[in-house]
Amino acid sequence: MNQDIKDGFDIFFRFVTAFAAIVAFITYRRSVRIKRIEWLHSFSEKFYKEDIYKDIRAILDYPEVNDEQYKILRGAAEKIVRHETNLSREEITKIEKLVDYLNFF
C-alpha cells in the first residue's frame, strides 16, 4: 500500500512537471511573438513616421519626381566610386543621408 501511494505521487508529480513545461513553453513563445511585434512596430515608427529618412526615401523611391536631387545623389556616388574627392557640400550632405539610410538596415 505504501509503495502504491509513492507510485501515485510519482506519477502525479511527473504529470504536473510535464504540464508546467508545456505551459512555460507556450508562455515563452507568446513572449517572443510579442517582442517581435514590438520590434517591428518600433522599426516602422522610426523608418516611416519620423522625418530622418523621408528625404532620401523620396529620392530613391521616386527618382523621376525628384530628378534633380537624384542626379546630385547619383553623381556624388559615382565620384566616390571613382575615388574623387571634389564633392560639393550638397553632394556630401546627400551621401551622408544615403549612408544613414543604408545603415538603418
mmCIF file of C-alpha atoms in Angstrom:
data_model
loop_
_atom_site.group_PDB
_atom_site.id
_atom_site.type_symbol
_atom_site.label_atom_id
_atom_site.label_comp_id
_atom_site.label_asym_id
_atom_site.label_seq_id
_atom_site.Cartn_x
_atom_site.Cartn_y
_atom_site.Cartn_z
ATOM 1 C CA MET A 1 0.000 0.000 0.000
ATOM 2 C CA ASN A 2 2.806 2.398 0.898
ATOM 3 C CA GLN A 3 4.530 1.712 -2.434
ATOM 4 C CA ASP A 4 1.251 2.361 -4.293
ATOM 5 C CA ILE A 5 0.975 5.799 -2.674
ATOM 6 C CA LYS A 6 4.587 6.606 -3.584
ATOM 7 C CA ASP A 7 3.976 5.471 -7.160
ATOM 8 C CA GLY A 8 0.809 7.576 -7.303
ATOM 9 C CA PHE A 9 2.649 10.665 -6.082
ATOM 10 C CA ASP A 10 5.471 9.981 -8.530
ATOM 11 C CA ILE A 11 3.047 9.765 -11.466
ATOM 12 C CA PHE A 12 1.194 12.869 -10.259
ATOM 13 C CA PHE A 13 4.390 14.931 -9.947
ATOM 14 C CA ARG A 14 5.615 13.789 -13.344
ATOM 15 C CA PHE A 15 2.304 14.866 -14.863
ATOM 16 C CA VAL A 16 2.468 18.263 -13.112
ATOM 17 C CA THR A 17 6.079 18.735 -14.251
ATOM 18 C CA ALA A 18 5.202 17.918 -17.865
ATOM 19 C CA PHE A 19 2.196 20.243 -17.729
ATOM 20 C CA ALA A 20 4.325 23.058 -16.259
ATOM 21 C CA ALA A 21 6.913 22.571 -19.009
ATOM 22 C CA ILE A 22 4.215 22.842 -21.690
ATOM 23 C CA VAL A 23 2.768 25.984 -20.090
ATOM 24 C CA ALA A 24 6.265 27.510 -19.811
ATOM 25 C CA PHE A 25 6.952 26.787 -23.490
ATOM 26 C CA ILE A 26 3.649 28.348 -24.582
ATOM 27 C CA THR A 27 4.341 31.414 -22.420
ATOM 28 C CA TYR A 28 7.835 31.726 -23.878
ATOM 29 C CA ARG A 29 6.519 31.537 -27.458
ATOM 30 C CA ARG A 30 3.923 34.222 -26.743
ATOM 31 C CA SER A 31 6.543 36.440 -25.154
ATOM 32 C CA VAL A 32 8.861 36.068 -28.158
ATOM 33 C CA ARG A 33 5.994 36.862 -30.528
ATOM 34 C CA ILE A 34 5.083 39.987 -28.549
ATOM 35 C CA LYS A 35 8.711 41.180 -28.515
ATOM 36 C CA ARG A 36 8.934 40.629 -32.273
ATOM 37 C CA ILE A 37 5.771 42.665 -32.841
ATOM 38 C CA GLU A 38 7.083 45.445 -30.589
ATOM 39 C CA TRP A 39 10.370 45.499 -32.529
ATOM 40 C CA LEU A 40 8.557 45.673 -35.870
ATOM 41 C CA HIS A 41 6.354 48.478 -34.589
ATOM 42 C CA SER A 42 9.414 50.397 -33.392
ATOM 43 C CA PHE A 43 11.118 49.774 -36.734
ATOM 44 C CA SER A 44 8.081 51.079 -38.610
ATOM 45 C CA GLU A 45 7.811 54.146 -36.383
ATOM 46 C CA LYS A 46 11.467 55.070 -36.838
ATOM 47 C CA PHE A 47 11.623 54.397 -40.538
ATOM 48 C CA TYR A 48 8.303 55.652 -41.877
ATOM 49 C CA LYS A 49 6.901 58.159 -39.411
ATOM 50 C CA GLU A 50 9.997 60.110 -38.428
ATOM 51 C CA ASP A 51 11.392 62.614 -40.910
ATOM 52 C CA ILE A 52 15.006 61.424 -40.645
ATOM 53 C CA TYR A 53 14.873 59.201 -43.734
ATOM 54 C CA LYS A 54 11.995 60.889 -45.548
ATOM 55 C CA ASP A 55 14.110 62.933 -47.991
ATOM 56 C CA ILE A 56 16.396 60.129 -49.110
ATOM 57 C CA ARG A 57 13.468 57.692 -49.305
ATOM 58 C CA ALA A 58 11.628 60.085 -51.604
ATOM 59 C CA ILE A 59 14.677 60.428 -53.861
ATOM 60 C CA LEU A 60 15.228 56.678 -54.093
ATOM 61 C CA ASP A 61 11.561 55.705 -54.393
ATOM 62 C CA TYR A 62 10.589 58.371 -56.932
ATOM 63 C CA PRO A 63 13.686 59.385 -58.936
ATOM 64 C CA GLU A 64 11.557 60.713 -61.800
ATOM 65 C CA VAL A 65 9.762 63.129 -59.459
ATOM 66 C CA ASN A 66 12.960 64.173 -57.680
ATOM 67 C CA ASP A 67 15.074 64.171 -60.819
ATOM 68 C CA GLU A 68 17.443 66.968 -59.795
ATOM 69 C CA GLN A 69 18.050 65.522 -56.334
ATOM 70 C CA TYR A 70 18.506 62.045 -57.806
ATOM 71 C CA LYS A 71 21.103 63.357 -60.268
ATOM 72 C CA ILE A 72 23.029 65.021 -57.440
ATOM 73 C CA LEU A 73 22.986 61.823 -55.382
ATOM 74 C CA ARG A 74 23.942 59.628 -58.306
ATOM 75 C CA GLY A 75 26.732 61.986 -59.377
ATOM 76 C CA ALA A 76 28.133 62.041 -55.849
ATOM 77 C CA ALA A 77 28.022 58.247 -55.638
ATOM 78 C CA GLU A 78 29.816 57.956 -58.983
ATOM 79 C CA LYS A 79 32.521 60.356 -57.787
ATOM 80 C CA ILE A 80 33.039 58.259 -54.680
ATOM 81 C CA VAL A 81 33.320 55.090 -56.751
ATOM 82 C CA ARG A 82 35.987 56.805 -58.873
ATOM 83 C CA HIS A 83 37.756 57.911 -55.638
ATOM 84 C CA GLU A 84 37.305 61.586 -56.464
ATOM 85 C CA THR A 85 37.491 63.992 -53.545
ATOM 86 C CA ASN A 86 35.968 67.113 -55.096
ATOM 87 C CA LEU A 87 32.443 66.714 -53.713
ATOM 88 C CA SER A 88 30.269 69.770 -53.163
ATOM 89 C CA ARG A 89 28.621 70.440 -49.795
ATOM 90 C CA GLU A 90 25.257 69.381 -51.249
ATOM 91 C CA GLU A 91 26.716 66.123 -52.574
ATOM 92 C CA ILE A 92 28.314 65.374 -49.211
ATOM 93 C CA THR A 93 25.004 66.004 -47.466
ATOM 94 C CA LYS A 94 23.144 63.676 -49.849
ATOM 95 C CA ILE A 95 25.756 60.944 -49.461
ATOM 96 C CA GLU A 96 25.653 61.245 -45.661
ATOM 97 C CA LYS A 97 21.861 60.897 -45.736
ATOM 98 C CA LEU A 98 22.185 57.868 -48.010
ATOM 99 C CA VAL A 99 24.752 56.281 -45.684
ATOM 100 C CA ASP A 100 22.487 56.875 -42.669
ATOM 101 C CA TYR A 101 19.573 55.380 -44.610
ATOM 102 C CA LEU A 102 21.550 52.279 -45.575
ATOM 103 C CA ASN A 103 22.980 51.858 -42.073
ATOM 104 C CA PHE A 104 19.448 51.723 -40.697
ATOM 105 C CA PHE A 105 19.205 48.220 -42.062
#
